[in-house]
Every structure is written in C-alpha cells, then in structure tokens.
C-alpha cells in the first residue's frame, strides 16, 4: 500500500524531483501507528514505548506532536 502510494506520488510529480519523501511518509503513517499501539497497550505509555522500541519520553513527545495527549 505504501509502495503503491509512493509510486503514484512519483508518477504525479512528472519531471519534478521529489523532496522530503521520508518526512512525508513518516508524517502520514506515524499517527495511526501511535494510535494503534497505544490502544493495544491500553493507554500504558511504558508498554507502548517498549512495543515500539523507543524511549517513553520519545513516545510522549511524538504523542504530543500528533495531539494524542
């Protein structure tokens, strides 16, 4: 699904060079990933951070950035 979306994005660009592709993809998928993991962890941020393989403080920062706190 992501690969197909990226291929369409590149096709739609035509001759224009792509830029900030990584940031675009991360900003698109990060919030739903966080929502799903927090739900799976039943709101337990320590457990969610462990599931994601990130520090709890990093998780809190990302949750705040996406308006999930």
GROMACS .gro file of N, CA and C in nm:
model
  207
    1UNK      N    1   0.082  -0.119   0.000
    1UNK     CA    2   0.000   0.000   0.000
    1UNK      C    3   0.088   0.127   0.000
    2UNK      N    4   0.186   0.131   0.086
    2UNK     CA    5   0.275   0.247   0.091
    2UNK      C    6   0.355   0.256  -0.038
    3UNK      N    7   0.404   0.141  -0.084
    3UNK     CA    8   0.483   0.139  -0.207
    3UNK      C    9   0.400   0.190  -0.324
    4UNK      N   10   0.275   0.147  -0.334
    4UNK     CA   11   0.188   0.192  -0.443
    4UNK      C   12   0.162   0.342  -0.434
    5UNK      N   13   0.142   0.391  -0.314
    5UNK     CA   14   0.119   0.534  -0.296
    5UNK      C   15   0.242   0.615  -0.337
    6UNK      N   16   0.359   0.565  -0.303
    6UNK     CA   17   0.482   0.635  -0.341
    6UNK      C   18   0.502   0.633  -0.492
    7UNK      N   19   0.473   0.519  -0.554
    7UNK     CA   20   0.486   0.511  -0.700
    7UNK      C   21   0.393   0.611  -0.768
    8UNK      N   22   0.271   0.623  -0.716
    8UNK     CA   23   0.175   0.720  -0.771
    8UNK      C   24   0.227   0.862  -0.750
    9UNK      N   25   0.281   0.889  -0.631
    9UNK     CA   26   0.336   1.020  -0.600
    9UNK      C   27   0.446   1.057  -0.699
   10UNK      N   28   0.539   0.963  -0.722
   10UNK     CA   29   0.649   0.988  -0.815
   10UNK      C   30   0.597   1.009  -0.957
   11UNK      N   31   0.498   0.931  -0.995
   11UNK     CA   32   0.439   0.945  -1.129
   11UNK      C   33   0.373   1.082  -1.143
   12UNK      N   34   0.299   1.124  -1.042
   12UNK     CA   35   0.230   1.253  -1.045
   12UNK      C   36   0.328   1.370  -1.050
   13UNK      N   37   0.447   1.351  -0.996
   13UNK     CA   38   0.548   1.457  -0.999
   13UNK      C   39   0.597   1.485  -1.141
   14UNK      N   40   0.590   1.384  -1.225
   14UNK     CA   41   0.640   1.401  -1.361
   14UNK      C   42   0.790   1.423  -1.360
   15UNK      N   43   0.833   1.535  -1.416
   15UNK     CA   44   0.976   1.566  -1.426
   15UNK      C   45   1.031   1.636  -1.302
   16UNK      N   46   0.944   1.676  -1.211
   16UNK     CA   47   0.991   1.745  -1.090
   16UNK      C   48   1.062   1.646  -0.998
   17UNK      N   49   1.173   1.687  -0.940
   17UNK     CA   50   1.242   1.596  -0.847
   17UNK      C   51   1.166   1.587  -0.714
   18UNK      N   52   1.157   1.467  -0.657
   18UNK     CA   53   1.091   1.455  -0.527
   18UNK      C   54   1.177   1.516  -0.417
   19UNK      N   55   1.112   1.562  -0.312
   19UNK     CA   56   1.186   1.615  -0.198
   19UNK      C   57   1.112   1.582  -0.069
   20UNK      N   58   1.187   1.565   0.037
   20UNK     CA   59   1.132   1.536   0.170
   20UNK      C   60   1.040   1.415   0.172
   21UNK      N   61   1.071   1.314   0.092
   21UNK     CA   62   0.987   1.195   0.085
   21UNK      C   63   0.980   1.124   0.220
   22UNK      N   64   1.093   1.112   0.287
   22UNK     CA   65   1.095   1.044   0.416
   22UNK      C   66   1.002   1.113   0.516
   23UNK      N   67   1.015   1.244   0.529
   23UNK     CA   68   0.931   1.319   0.622
   23UNK      C   69   0.784   1.307   0.586
   24UNK      N   70   0.753   1.309   0.456
   24UNK     CA   71   0.615   1.297   0.411
   24UNK      C   72   0.557   1.161   0.453
   25UNK      N   73   0.632   1.055   0.431
   25UNK     CA   74   0.584   0.921   0.465
   25UNK      C   75   0.567   0.907   0.616
   26UNK      N   76   0.667   0.950   0.691
   26UNK     CA   77   0.661   0.938   0.837
   26UNK      C   78   0.542   1.017   0.892
   27UNK      N   79   0.522   1.138   0.843
   27UNK     CA   80   0.411   1.219   0.894
   27UNK      C   81   0.276   1.157   0.861
   28UNK      N   82   0.270   1.080   0.754
   28UNK     CA   83   0.146   1.015   0.714
   28UNK      C   84   0.116   0.891   0.798
   29UNK      N   85   0.217   0.812   0.829
   29UNK     CA   86   0.193   0.684   0.896
   29UNK      C   87   0.215   0.688   1.047
   30UNK      N   88   0.288   0.785   1.097
   30UNK     CA   89   0.324   0.784   1.239
   30UNK      C   90   0.202   0.793   1.332
   31UNK      N   91   0.110   0.883   1.305
   31UNK     CA   92  -0.005   0.900   1.395
   31UNK      C   93  -0.090   0.773   1.403
   32UNK      N   94  -0.127   0.710   1.290
   32UNK     CA   95  -0.205   0.587   1.302
   32UNK      C   96  -0.130   0.474   1.373
   33UNK      N   97   0.002   0.469   1.355
   33UNK     CA   98   0.082   0.368   1.425
   33UNK      C   99   0.075   0.394   1.575
   34UNK      N  100   0.094   0.518   1.614
   34UNK     CA  101   0.089   0.553   1.756
   34UNK      C  102  -0.048   0.522   1.815
   35UNK      N  103  -0.154   0.558   1.743
   35UNK     CA  104  -0.290   0.531   1.791
   35UNK      C  105  -0.313   0.381   1.811
   36UNK      N  106  -0.269   0.301   1.715
   36UNK     CA  107  -0.289   0.157   1.724
   36UNK      C  108  -0.211   0.095   1.840
   37UNK      N  109  -0.087   0.140   1.857
   37UNK     CA  110  -0.003   0.083   1.963
   37UNK      C  111  -0.054   0.126   2.100
   38UNK      N  112  -0.092   0.250   2.115
   38UNK     CA  113  -0.147   0.298   2.243
   38UNK      C  114  -0.275   0.221   2.277
   39UNK      N  115  -0.359   0.197   2.177
   39UNK     CA  116  -0.481   0.120   2.200
   39UNK      C  117  -0.446  -0.023   2.243
   40UNK      N  118  -0.351  -0.083   2.175
   40UNK     CA  119  -0.310  -0.220   2.207
   40UNK      C  120  -0.251  -0.227   2.349
   41UNK      N  121  -0.180  -0.122   2.388
   41UNK     CA  122  -0.120  -0.117   2.522
   41UNK      C  123  -0.219  -0.066   2.626
   42UNK      N  124  -0.344  -0.047   2.585
   42UNK     CA  125  -0.450   0.002   2.674
   42UNK      C  126  -0.410   0.130   2.745
   43UNK      N  127  -0.344   0.220   2.670
   43UNK     CA  128  -0.307   0.350   2.724
   43UNK      C  129  -0.178   0.352   2.805
   44UNK      N  130  -0.118   0.238   2.826
   44UNK     CA  131   0.005   0.231   2.905
   44UNK      C  132   0.122   0.275   2.817
   45UNK      N  133   0.173   0.395   2.844
   45UNK     CA  134   0.278   0.452   2.761
   45UNK      C  135   0.409   0.375   2.771
   46UNK      N  136   0.441   0.324   2.887
   46UNK     CA  137   0.565   0.247   2.902
   46UNK      C  138   0.559   0.120   2.817
   47UNK      N  139   0.445   0.054   2.822
   47UNK     CA  140   0.428  -0.068   2.742
   47UNK      C  141   0.430  -0.033   2.593
   48UNK      N  142   0.363   0.075   2.555
   48UNK     CA  143   0.360   0.117   2.414
   48UNK      C  144   0.500   0.151   2.365
   49UNK      N  145   0.576   0.222   2.447
   49UNK     CA  146   0.713   0.257   2.408
   49UNK      C  147   0.797   0.131   2.389
   50UNK      N  148   0.778   0.034   2.477
   50UNK     CA  149   0.851  -0.092   2.465
   50UNK      C  150   0.812  -0.164   2.335
   51UNK      N  151   0.684  -0.165   2.304
   51UNK     CA  152   0.637  -0.228   2.180
   51UNK      C  153   0.699  -0.161   2.057
   52UNK      N  154   0.713  -0.029   2.063
   52UNK     CA  155   0.768   0.046   1.951
   52UNK      C  156   0.920   0.044   1.946
   53UNK      N  157   0.982   0.007   2.057
   53UNK     CA  158   1.128   0.005   2.063
   53UNK      C  159   1.187   0.144   2.077
   54UNK      N  160   1.111   0.233   2.143
   54UNK     CA  161   1.159   0.369   2.166
   54UNK      C  162   1.149   0.402   2.314
   55UNK      N  163   1.217   0.507   2.354
   55UNK     CA  164   1.213   0.556   2.491
   55UNK      C  165   1.075   0.615   2.520
   56UNK      N  166   1.028   0.601   2.645
   56UNK     CA  167   0.896   0.654   2.682
   56UNK      C  168   0.889   0.805   2.661
   57UNK      N  169   0.997   0.876   2.690
   57UNK     CA  170   0.997   1.021   2.668
   57UNK      C  171   0.983   1.055   2.520
   58UNK      N  172   1.045   0.975   2.434
   58UNK     CA  173   1.031   0.995   2.289
   58UNK      C  174   0.887   0.971   2.248
   59UNK      N  175   0.827   0.867   2.304
   59UNK     CA  176   0.686   0.838   2.274
   59UNK      C  177   0.598   0.955   2.317
   60UNK      N  178   0.619   1.007   2.437
   60UNK     CA  179   0.537   1.120   2.485
   60UNK      C  180   0.551   1.240   2.391
   61UNK      N  181   0.673   1.266   2.347
   61UNK     CA  182   0.698   1.378   2.255
   61UNK      C  183   0.620   1.358   2.125
   62UNK      N  184   0.623   1.237   2.072
   62UNK     CA  185   0.552   1.208   1.948
   62UNK      C  186   0.400   1.216   1.968
   63UNK      N  187   0.352   1.168   2.081
   63UNK     CA  188   0.209   1.177   2.111
   63UNK      C  189   0.165   1.323   2.119
   64UNK      N  190   0.246   1.407   2.180
   64UNK     CA  191   0.215   1.550   2.189
   64UNK      C  192   0.216   1.614   2.051
   65UNK      N  193   0.315   1.579   1.968
   65UNK     CA  194   0.324   1.635   1.833
   65UNK      C  195   0.200   1.604   1.750
   66UNK      N  196   0.141   1.489   1.775
   66UNK     CA  197   0.024   1.447   1.697
   66UNK      C  198  -0.108   1.475   1.768
   67UNK      N  199  -0.102   1.548   1.880
   67UNK     CA  200  -0.224   1.584   1.952
   67UNK      C  201  -0.293   1.465   2.017
   68UNK      N  202  -0.216   1.366   2.057
   68UNK     CA  203  -0.273   1.246   2.116
   68UNK      C  204  -0.261   1.243   2.268
   69UNK      N  205  -0.213   1.352   2.326
   69UNK     CA  206  -0.206   1.364   2.472
   69UNK      C  207  -0.294   1.477   2.518
   0.00000   0.00000   0.00000
